[in-house]
Amino acid sequence: MIRFSCFGRLFSARFKSAARVARFASHALAAVSLVVLATSGMPARAAAGDAPLDVSIVYLGNPGDAGWTHAHDLGIGAAEKQFGSQVKVTRVENVPENADAARVFRDRAAKGDKVVIGTSFGYMDSMMRVARDYPDTVFLHCSGYKSAPNLGNFNGKVYESAYLAGVVAGYVSKSHVLGFVGSVPIPEVVRNIDAFALGARSVAPQTVVKVVWVSSWFDPGKERQAAETLVGLGADVLMQNTDSTATMAVAEQQKVYAFGWDSDMSRWGPHAHLGSVAYDWGIYYTKAIDEVRRGTWTNKPVYWGVKEGITDLVNLNTSVVPADAQRALAEKRAALVAGRLDPFAGPLKDQSGKLRVAAGAALSADDTNRINWFVDGVQGSIAQ
C-alpha cells in the first residue's frame, strides 16, 4: 500500500510512479462502517440513544498481511470494543489505488456512512473528490496531506520507533552490518532507513546499513530474496519497511536477527525476533470517534509518535537483547517522550560526507517528509 508520511507535499510527483506499485490486485468490496465525525459546519453530533454510528474503513490489502493493514484492523477493532453497540464498523478490503477507490468511497457515503476511513496514501485524490460531494460525511485519510472541511489526515512518526530499533541493533550486531529490506524509494521509507541507521550509529558508530529495494509494499518472494541477499552481504540483523513476514522467516532460517514491521511479527521468528516496530492505530481511532460523537472533531492533522503511544518498539526479546542495550533503549525512549531527543538533530552528514544538518539545527517535519538522501553509514542508492 502506498503510504507516505503526513503532509509532505514535494514527494507527490514521485508518488505518481510509486503509486503504480499496487500491493494487491484483487478487488474485494466489503461494507465498512463509518463513525460520524462532527464539528461546526459538519454533520450533527450523535445523541445518546441514536442508531449506531456507521463507520467504514477501506484497506488496500487484507488484514492477513500481518503488516500495515493488520495494524489498522487491530486499531479499528479496539475502537469497536471501546464503543460497543454505539458504533458499527464495515471493512472494505483489497481496494486498489485507482478509479475503484473513488467508487468505493462514493458507495460508502451514498449508503449513509457518516465516517469513511482510507488507510493508504494513494486514496488521497479520490477521497478529496468524494468528500466534496458528501459534505455531511467525515473522511479520515491516513498519511495524506490534502484536506477539506470534512476531510482530515492522520499518521504516526514511525521513524522514532525505527530509531529505537536501530539502537538495539547497534548493540546486538556482531558484524556491525545491518540489512534493510526497502519497499519503495519514497521519503517515508528513506526517512525510516535513515532513522534506523542513526539509532544504530548512536551506540555503535562503525555500523553500516545495507539497503536492498523490492519496489513493492507486499511481495513475499522479492522480500525473501532481498533478505537472503543482505545476509549474504554480511548482515546479521535485518530490518524491513514491507508488509509480509518473509524477512523475519529468512532471519529465523539463517540464524540471524530481525525486527518486525507495522505489527508484532514475533511468532514468525521466535528465535530471530528482536522486537517489532509497530503502530497502535486504536489510540487515534478511539479518540476520533469519541470526538465525533461529542461534536468536537476538527480536520486538524494528527501526527503522533512514541510520546502519544501510536507507535513504539514492542515485544522486545529480552532473552537476546543485552542489559546494557535495554538500558540504552529505555533512556532513548524516555528522551523521545520528553522531547529531549530528535533523531534528525544535527550535525548530520549524508553518505557522500556532505553536511546536511548543522550542529544545533534539526530537520523539520516538512524536511523529513521530503527527504531524498541517505545519512552517513547507509550503503545503497535511492532510485529516482
Tab-separated table of C-alpha atoms in Angstrom:
chain	number	residue	atom	x	y	z
A	1	MET	CA	0.000	0.000	0.000
A	2	ILE	CA	1.361	3.348	-0.940
A	3	ARG	CA	1.972	5.245	2.243
A	4	PHE	CA	3.800	8.475	2.576
A	5	SER	CA	4.440	10.414	5.703
A	6	CYS	CA	1.907	13.058	6.545
A	7	PHE	CA	1.882	16.448	4.973
A	8	GLY	CA	4.894	16.053	2.642
A	9	ARG	CA	3.952	17.970	-0.482
A	10	LEU	CA	7.044	17.772	-2.592
A	11	PHE	CA	7.099	13.997	-2.996
A	12	SER	CA	3.744	13.856	-4.718
A	13	ALA	CA	5.431	13.715	-8.105
A	14	ARG	CA	7.477	10.712	-7.059
A	15	PHE	CA	4.340	9.060	-5.803
A	16	LYS	CA	2.874	9.108	-9.288
A	17	SER	CA	5.301	6.412	-10.260
A	18	ALA	CA	5.411	4.644	-6.911
A	19	ALA	CA	1.653	4.501	-6.740
A	20	ARG	CA	1.655	2.159	-9.675
A	21	VAL	CA	3.178	-0.421	-7.394
A	22	ALA	CA	-0.069	-1.979	-6.175
A	23	ARG	CA	0.217	-4.256	-3.200
A	24	PHE	CA	-2.745	-6.306	-4.060
A	25	ALA	CA	-4.557	-6.929	-7.322
A	26	SER	CA	-7.847	-8.298	-6.119
A	27	HIS	CA	-10.857	-6.040	-5.900
A	28	ALA	CA	-12.896	-7.104	-2.893
A	29	LEU	CA	-15.709	-4.936	-1.660
A	30	ALA	CA	-16.870	-5.263	1.904
A	31	ALA	CA	-19.165	-2.923	3.754
A	32	VAL	CA	-17.288	-0.529	6.028
A	33	SER	CA	-18.979	1.269	8.849
A	34	LEU	CA	-18.025	4.877	9.411
A	35	VAL	CA	-18.123	6.922	12.539
A	36	VAL	CA	-19.756	10.312	12.303
A	37	LEU	CA	-17.115	12.942	12.860
A	38	ALA	CA	-18.870	16.171	13.699
A	39	THR	CA	-17.732	19.763	14.018
A	40	SER	CA	-19.160	23.156	13.238
A	41	GLY	CA	-20.403	23.036	9.676
A	42	MET	CA	-20.079	19.259	9.848
A	43	PRO	CA	-22.654	16.511	10.429
A	44	ALA	CA	-24.615	16.867	13.632
A	45	ARG	CA	-23.220	15.103	16.653
A	46	ALA	CA	-24.696	11.780	17.646
A	47	ALA	CA	-27.002	11.963	20.621
A	48	ALA	CA	-27.323	9.278	23.242
A	49	GLY	CA	-29.818	6.684	22.117
A	50	ASP	CA	-29.271	7.350	18.400
A	51	ALA	CA	-28.653	4.478	15.999
A	52	PRO	CA	-25.047	3.263	15.885
A	53	LEU	CA	-22.542	5.418	14.041
A	54	ASP	CA	-21.783	3.793	10.711
A	55	VAL	CA	-18.035	3.739	10.082
A	56	SER	CA	-16.350	2.285	7.016
A	57	ILE	CA	-12.652	1.579	6.723
A	58	VAL	CA	-11.060	0.925	3.333
A	59	TYR	CA	-7.950	-1.251	3.013
A	60	LEU	CA	-5.531	-1.604	0.122
A	61	GLY	CA	-4.774	-5.132	1.283
A	62	ASN	CA	-6.320	-7.512	3.770
A	63	PRO	CA	-5.720	-7.934	7.497
A	64	GLY	CA	-3.952	-11.215	6.899
A	65	ASP	CA	-0.848	-9.395	5.632
A	66	ALA	CA	0.409	-9.230	9.255
A	67	GLY	CA	1.656	-5.724	8.492
A	68	TRP	CA	0.086	-2.379	7.610
A	69	THR	CA	-3.498	-3.498	7.032
A	70	HIS	CA	-3.361	-5.846	10.000
A	71	ALA	CA	-2.290	-2.955	12.232
A	72	HIS	CA	-5.192	-0.788	11.057
A	73	ASP	CA	-7.602	-3.658	11.547
A	74	LEU	CA	-6.419	-4.098	15.111
A	75	GLY	CA	-6.889	-0.372	15.613
A	76	ILE	CA	-10.453	-0.189	14.363
A	77	GLY	CA	-11.166	-3.354	16.342
A	78	ALA	CA	-10.038	-1.570	19.504
A	79	ALA	CA	-12.488	1.237	18.739
A	80	GLU	CA	-15.264	-1.310	18.197
A	81	LYS	CA	-14.517	-2.825	21.578
A	82	GLN	CA	-14.457	0.588	23.232
A	83	PHE	CA	-17.790	1.786	21.871
A	84	GLY	CA	-19.658	-1.493	21.570
A	85	SER	CA	-23.112	-1.158	20.057
A	86	GLN	CA	-22.689	2.602	19.653
A	87	VAL	CA	-20.528	2.059	16.573
A	88	LYS	CA	-20.991	-0.222	13.585
A	89	VAL	CA	-17.867	-0.861	11.519
A	90	THR	CA	-17.749	-2.254	7.991
A	91	ARG	CA	-14.447	-3.236	6.381
A	92	VAL	CA	-13.688	-2.984	2.665
A	93	GLU	CA	-10.599	-4.975	1.688
A	94	ASN	CA	-8.309	-5.144	-1.353
A	95	VAL	CA	-9.251	-1.784	-2.868
A	96	PRO	CA	-6.573	-0.672	-5.355
A	97	GLU	CA	-5.378	2.912	-5.669
A	98	ASN	CA	-7.221	3.696	-8.888
A	99	ALA	CA	-10.756	4.532	-10.016
A	100	ASP	CA	-12.068	1.645	-7.927
A	101	ALA	CA	-11.131	3.557	-4.781
A	102	ALA	CA	-13.317	6.531	-5.699
A	103	ARG	CA	-16.213	4.178	-6.431
A	104	VAL	CA	-15.828	2.521	-3.046
A	105	PHE	CA	-15.678	5.800	-1.124
A	106	ARG	CA	-18.665	7.145	-3.030
A	107	ASP	CA	-20.601	3.936	-2.466
A	108	ARG	CA	-19.999	4.019	1.279
A	109	ALA	CA	-21.016	7.668	1.577
A	110	ALA	CA	-24.105	7.088	-0.569
A	111	LYS	CA	-25.096	4.197	1.684
A	112	GLY	CA	-25.191	6.624	4.589
A	113	ASP	CA	-21.869	6.028	6.304
A	114	LYS	CA	-21.023	9.108	8.307
A	115	VAL	CA	-17.304	8.455	8.583
A	116	VAL	CA	-15.177	6.913	5.855
A	117	ILE	CA	-11.582	5.970	6.616
A	118	GLY	CA	-8.956	5.480	3.903
A	119	THR	CA	-5.753	3.748	5.005
A	120	SER	CA	-3.423	4.320	2.047
A	121	PHE	CA	-1.745	7.427	0.643
A	122	GLY	CA	-2.895	6.637	-2.878
A	123	TYR	CA	-6.521	7.160	-1.875
A	124	MET	CA	-5.948	10.867	-1.286
A	125	ASP	CA	-7.269	12.393	-4.511
A	126	SER	CA	-10.221	10.007	-4.642
A	127	MET	CA	-11.180	10.936	-1.109
A	128	MET	CA	-10.879	14.644	-1.884
A	129	ARG	CA	-13.241	14.327	-4.851
A	130	VAL	CA	-15.823	12.296	-2.977
A	131	ALA	CA	-15.603	14.469	0.143
A	132	ARG	CA	-16.688	17.498	-1.894
A	133	ASP	CA	-19.830	15.659	-2.977
A	134	TYR	CA	-20.727	14.419	0.516
A	135	PRO	CA	-20.207	17.340	2.906
A	136	ASP	CA	-22.186	15.597	5.646
A	137	THR	CA	-19.769	12.666	5.720
A	138	VAL	CA	-16.441	12.855	7.538
A	139	PHE	CA	-13.442	11.375	5.734
A	140	LEU	CA	-10.280	10.348	7.595
A	141	HIS	CA	-7.178	9.750	5.496
A	142	CYS	CA	-4.051	8.050	6.773
A	143	SER	CA	-0.753	9.554	5.576
A	144	GLY	CA	-2.070	12.178	3.191
A	145	TYR	CA	-1.666	15.936	3.189
A	146	LYS	CA	-4.703	17.305	1.349
A	147	SER	CA	-7.633	18.354	3.494
A	148	ALA	CA	-11.162	19.725	3.278
A	149	PRO	CA	-13.677	20.864	5.905
A	150	ASN	CA	-14.874	17.266	6.208
A	151	LEU	CA	-11.564	15.520	5.446
A	152	GLY	CA	-8.727	15.199	7.944
A	153	ASN	CA	-5.329	13.461	7.890
A	154	PHE	CA	-3.519	11.322	10.428
A	155	ASN	CA	-0.241	9.415	10.621
A	156	GLY	CA	2.381	8.136	13.050
A	157	LYS	CA	6.035	9.082	13.487
A	158	VAL	CA	7.180	5.527	12.933
A	159	TYR	CA	10.710	6.743	12.256
A	160	GLU	CA	11.024	7.252	16.029
A	161	SER	CA	10.441	3.554	16.588
A	162	ALA	CA	12.834	2.727	13.745
A	163	TYR	CA	15.468	4.794	15.551
A	164	LEU	CA	14.888	2.798	18.740
A	165	ALA	CA	15.194	-0.445	16.788
A	166	GLY	CA	18.497	0.841	15.443
A	167	VAL	CA	19.754	1.368	18.984
A	168	VAL	CA	19.017	-2.267	19.794
A	169	ALA	CA	20.563	-3.456	16.528
A	170	GLY	CA	23.727	-1.488	17.239
A	171	TYR	CA	24.226	-3.448	20.447
A	172	VAL	CA	23.230	-6.860	19.116
A	173	SER	CA	25.086	-6.936	15.798
A	174	LYS	CA	28.454	-8.662	15.838
A	175	SER	CA	29.340	-7.895	12.217
A	176	HIS	CA	28.231	-4.250	12.512
A	177	VAL	CA	26.435	-4.781	9.217
A	178	LEU	CA	22.671	-4.306	9.265
A	179	GLY	CA	20.367	-5.117	6.364
A	180	PHE	CA	17.277	-3.163	5.382
A	181	VAL	CA	14.624	-4.528	3.010
A	182	GLY	CA	13.178	-1.368	1.477
A	183	SER	CA	9.749	-1.254	-0.115
A	184	VAL	CA	9.501	1.732	-2.469
A	185	PRO	CA	12.007	4.627	-2.527
A	186	ILE	CA	9.768	7.378	-1.195
A	187	PRO	CA	10.540	9.909	1.549
A	188	GLU	CA	8.726	7.994	4.280
A	189	VAL	CA	10.814	4.897	3.674
A	190	VAL	CA	14.062	6.837	3.198
A	191	ARG	CA	13.362	8.582	6.494
A	192	ASN	CA	12.832	5.259	8.267
A	193	ILE	CA	16.064	3.829	6.867
A	194	ASP	CA	17.950	6.945	7.953
A	195	ALA	CA	16.441	6.847	11.441
A	196	PHE	CA	17.337	3.167	11.825
A	197	ALA	CA	20.931	3.906	10.818
A	198	LEU	CA	21.152	6.929	13.113
A	199	GLY	CA	19.907	4.890	16.052
A	200	ALA	CA	22.444	2.142	15.432
A	201	ARG	CA	25.357	4.522	14.905
A	202	SER	CA	24.464	6.457	18.059
A	203	VAL	CA	25.691	3.441	20.050
A	204	ALA	CA	27.998	1.732	17.511
A	205	PRO	CA	29.477	4.368	15.141
A	206	GLN	CA	31.155	1.748	12.957
A	207	THR	CA	27.786	0.286	11.916
A	208	VAL	CA	26.724	0.293	8.265
A	209	VAL	CA	23.226	-0.313	6.924
A	210	LYS	CA	22.937	-2.016	3.541
A	211	VAL	CA	19.705	-1.449	1.604
A	212	VAL	CA	18.032	-3.681	-0.978
A	213	TRP	CA	14.830	-2.427	-2.610
A	214	VAL	CA	11.933	-4.665	-3.649
A	215	SER	CA	9.793	-1.911	-5.273
A	216	SER	CA	6.650	-3.179	-3.579
A	217	TRP	CA	4.912	-2.969	-0.249
A	218	PHE	CA	3.916	-6.624	-0.267
A	219	ASP	CA	5.805	-9.197	-2.307
A	220	PRO	CA	6.912	-12.103	-0.124
A	221	GLY	CA	9.048	-13.628	-2.874
A	222	LYS	CA	11.043	-10.475	-3.533
A	223	GLU	CA	11.281	-9.724	0.168
A	224	ARG	CA	12.713	-13.167	0.804
A	225	GLN	CA	15.289	-12.731	-1.974
A	226	ALA	CA	16.276	-9.310	-0.651
A	227	ALA	CA	16.681	-10.625	2.886
A	228	GLU	CA	18.795	-13.534	1.683
A	229	THR	CA	20.956	-11.133	-0.325
A	230	LEU	CA	21.521	-8.961	2.733
A	231	VAL	CA	22.521	-11.944	4.861
A	232	GLY	CA	24.943	-12.888	2.097
A	233	LEU	CA	26.423	-9.385	2.331
A	234	GLY	CA	27.205	-9.915	5.997
A	235	ALA	CA	24.124	-8.529	7.711
A	236	ASP	CA	23.379	-10.265	11.000
A	237	VAL	CA	20.389	-8.058	11.871
A	238	LEU	CA	17.605	-7.353	9.379
A	239	MET	CA	15.013	-4.593	9.242
A	240	GLN	CA	12.174	-4.128	6.777
A	241	ASN	CA	9.694	-1.495	5.624
A	242	THR	CA	7.486	-4.059	3.905
A	243	ASP	CA	4.337	-5.854	4.968
A	244	SER	CA	4.952	-9.581	4.746
A	245	THR	CA	6.719	-11.776	7.274
A	246	ALA	CA	9.213	-13.094	4.698
A	247	THR	CA	12.167	-11.150	6.112
A	248	MET	CA	11.531	-12.496	9.594
A	249	ALA	CA	11.248	-16.021	8.199
A	250	VAL	CA	14.608	-15.683	6.437
A	251	ALA	CA	16.219	-14.443	9.639
A	252	GLU	CA	14.847	-17.442	11.520
A	253	GLN	CA	16.132	-19.845	8.875
A	254	GLN	CA	19.536	-18.172	8.518
A	255	LYS	CA	20.030	-17.849	12.279
A	256	VAL	CA	20.344	-14.078	12.265
A	257	TYR	CA	18.131	-11.475	13.926
A	258	ALA	CA	15.339	-9.273	12.619
A	259	PHE	CA	12.702	-6.719	13.532
A	260	GLY	CA	9.048	-6.944	12.576
A	261	TRP	CA	7.300	-4.019	10.913
A	262	ASP	CA	3.866	-2.411	11.415
A	263	SER	CA	2.734	-5.019	13.947
A	264	ASP	CA	4.197	-7.700	16.210
A	265	MET	CA	5.782	-10.371	13.984
A	266	SER	CA	7.418	-12.390	16.748
A	267	ARG	CA	5.551	-15.619	16.053
A	268	TRP	CA	7.141	-15.863	12.591
A	269	GLY	CA	10.630	-15.788	14.082
A	270	PRO	CA	10.614	-16.911	17.714
A	271	HIS	CA	14.415	-17.074	17.831
A	272	ALA	CA	15.212	-14.313	15.329
A	273	HIS	CA	12.780	-11.668	16.559
A	274	LEU	CA	14.392	-8.769	18.455
A	275	GLY	CA	11.283	-6.586	18.573
A	276	SER	CA	8.749	-5.081	16.204
A	277	VAL	CA	8.267	-1.515	15.032
A	278	ALA	CA	4.521	-1.315	15.436
A	279	TYR	CA	1.536	1.013	15.319
A	280	ASP	CA	-1.372	1.291	17.718
A	281	TRP	CA	-3.984	2.932	15.499
A	282	GLY	CA	-6.639	2.216	18.098
A	283	ILE	CA	-5.451	5.262	20.044
A	284	TYR	CA	-6.321	7.522	17.127
A	285	TYR	CA	-9.498	5.766	16.007
A	286	THR	CA	-10.936	5.746	19.508
A	287	LYS	CA	-10.146	9.436	20.002
A	288	ALA	CA	-11.545	10.484	16.618
A	289	ILE	CA	-14.742	8.516	17.107
A	290	ASP	CA	-15.194	9.932	20.583
A	291	GLU	CA	-14.723	13.470	19.238
A	292	VAL	CA	-17.279	12.828	16.514
A	293	ARG	CA	-19.808	11.564	18.990
A	294	ARG	CA	-19.211	14.613	21.186
A	295	GLY	CA	-19.338	17.026	18.265
A	296	THR	CA	-15.780	18.273	18.818
A	297	TRP	CA	-13.978	16.739	15.819
A	298	THR	CA	-11.994	19.055	13.546
A	299	ASN	CA	-9.921	18.398	10.441
A	300	LYS	CA	-6.672	19.389	12.167
A	301	PRO	CA	-3.889	16.993	11.058
A	302	VAL	CA	-2.793	14.416	13.620
A	303	TYR	CA	0.871	13.340	13.562
A	304	TRP	CA	1.705	11.366	16.699
A	305	GLY	CA	4.717	9.382	17.790
A	306	VAL	CA	6.146	7.404	20.682
A	307	LYS	CA	5.053	10.070	23.171
A	308	GLU	CA	1.397	9.614	22.268
A	309	GLY	CA	1.715	5.838	22.005
A	310	ILE	CA	0.668	5.491	18.382
A	311	THR	CA	3.989	3.809	17.509
A	312	ASP	CA	6.692	2.041	19.502
A	313	LEU	CA	9.217	-0.775	19.511
A	314	VAL	CA	7.182	-3.607	21.004
A	315	ASN	CA	7.743	-7.110	22.392
A	316	LEU	CA	11.469	-6.721	22.958
A	317	ASN	CA	13.240	-10.085	23.093
A	318	THR	CA	14.916	-9.622	26.461
A	319	SER	CA	16.461	-13.091	26.305
A	320	VAL	CA	18.631	-11.891	23.415
A	321	VAL	CA	18.919	-8.126	23.864
A	322	PRO	CA	21.661	-7.482	26.466
A	323	ALA	CA	21.016	-5.498	29.626
A	324	ASP	CA	23.103	-2.513	28.523
A	325	ALA	CA	21.082	-2.329	25.309
A	326	GLN	CA	17.860	-2.439	27.298
A	327	ARG	CA	19.093	0.430	29.480
A	328	ALA	CA	20.114	2.483	26.452
A	329	LEU	CA	16.766	1.782	24.811
A	330	ALA	CA	14.882	2.938	27.906
A	331	GLU	CA	16.959	6.122	28.092
A	332	LYS	CA	16.485	6.936	24.411
A	333	ARG	CA	12.791	6.235	24.578
A	334	ALA	CA	12.380	8.476	27.626
A	335	ALA	CA	14.275	11.231	25.825
A	336	LEU	CA	11.969	10.927	22.816
A	337	VAL	CA	8.892	11.157	25.014
A	338	ALA	CA	10.292	14.159	26.885
A	339	GLY	CA	11.275	15.931	23.678
A	340	ARG	CA	14.986	15.864	24.527
A	341	LEU	CA	15.860	13.626	21.579
A	342	ASP	CA	15.271	14.314	17.902
A	343	PRO	CA	16.688	11.601	15.626
A	344	PHE	CA	17.242	14.201	12.923
A	345	ALA	CA	19.118	16.759	15.020
A	346	GLY	CA	22.471	17.864	13.636
A	347	PRO	CA	25.206	17.548	12.874
A	348	LEU	CA	24.142	15.145	10.121
A	349	LYS	CA	26.110	14.213	7.036
A	350	ASP	CA	24.859	12.309	4.022
A	351	GLN	CA	26.557	9.223	2.619
A	352	SER	CA	28.855	11.386	0.471
A	353	GLY	CA	30.123	13.242	3.535
A	354	LYS	CA	28.244	16.461	2.791
A	355	LEU	CA	26.963	18.299	5.857
A	356	ARG	CA	23.180	18.331	5.579
A	357	VAL	CA	22.178	19.495	9.059
A	358	ALA	CA	24.416	21.745	11.127
A	359	ALA	CA	25.023	21.291	14.828
A	360	GLY	CA	22.249	22.932	16.796
A	361	ALA	CA	19.764	22.559	13.938
A	362	ALA	CA	17.328	19.787	13.071
A	363	LEU	CA	15.207	18.698	10.150
A	364	SER	CA	11.644	19.961	10.339
A	365	ALA	CA	8.654	17.685	9.835
A	366	ASP	CA	8.329	19.108	6.342
A	367	ASP	CA	12.022	18.381	5.684
A	368	THR	CA	11.659	14.758	6.731
A	369	ASN	CA	8.526	14.429	4.625
A	370	ARG	CA	10.523	15.264	1.516
A	371	ILE	CA	13.874	13.704	2.414
A	372	ASN	CA	15.659	12.113	-0.546
A	373	TRP	CA	19.122	11.395	0.822
A	374	PHE	CA	20.721	8.738	2.979
A	375	VAL	CA	22.681	9.603	6.093
A	376	ASP	CA	26.304	8.630	6.559
A	377	GLY	CA	26.592	4.901	7.165
A	378	VAL	CA	23.835	3.824	4.782
A	379	GLN	CA	25.024	1.868	1.748
A	380	GLY	CA	22.668	1.871	-1.201
A	381	SER	CA	21.044	4.265	-3.628
A	382	ILE	CA	17.635	5.871	-3.909
A	383	ALA	CA	16.005	5.254	-7.273
A	384	GLN	CA	14.643	8.466	-8.759
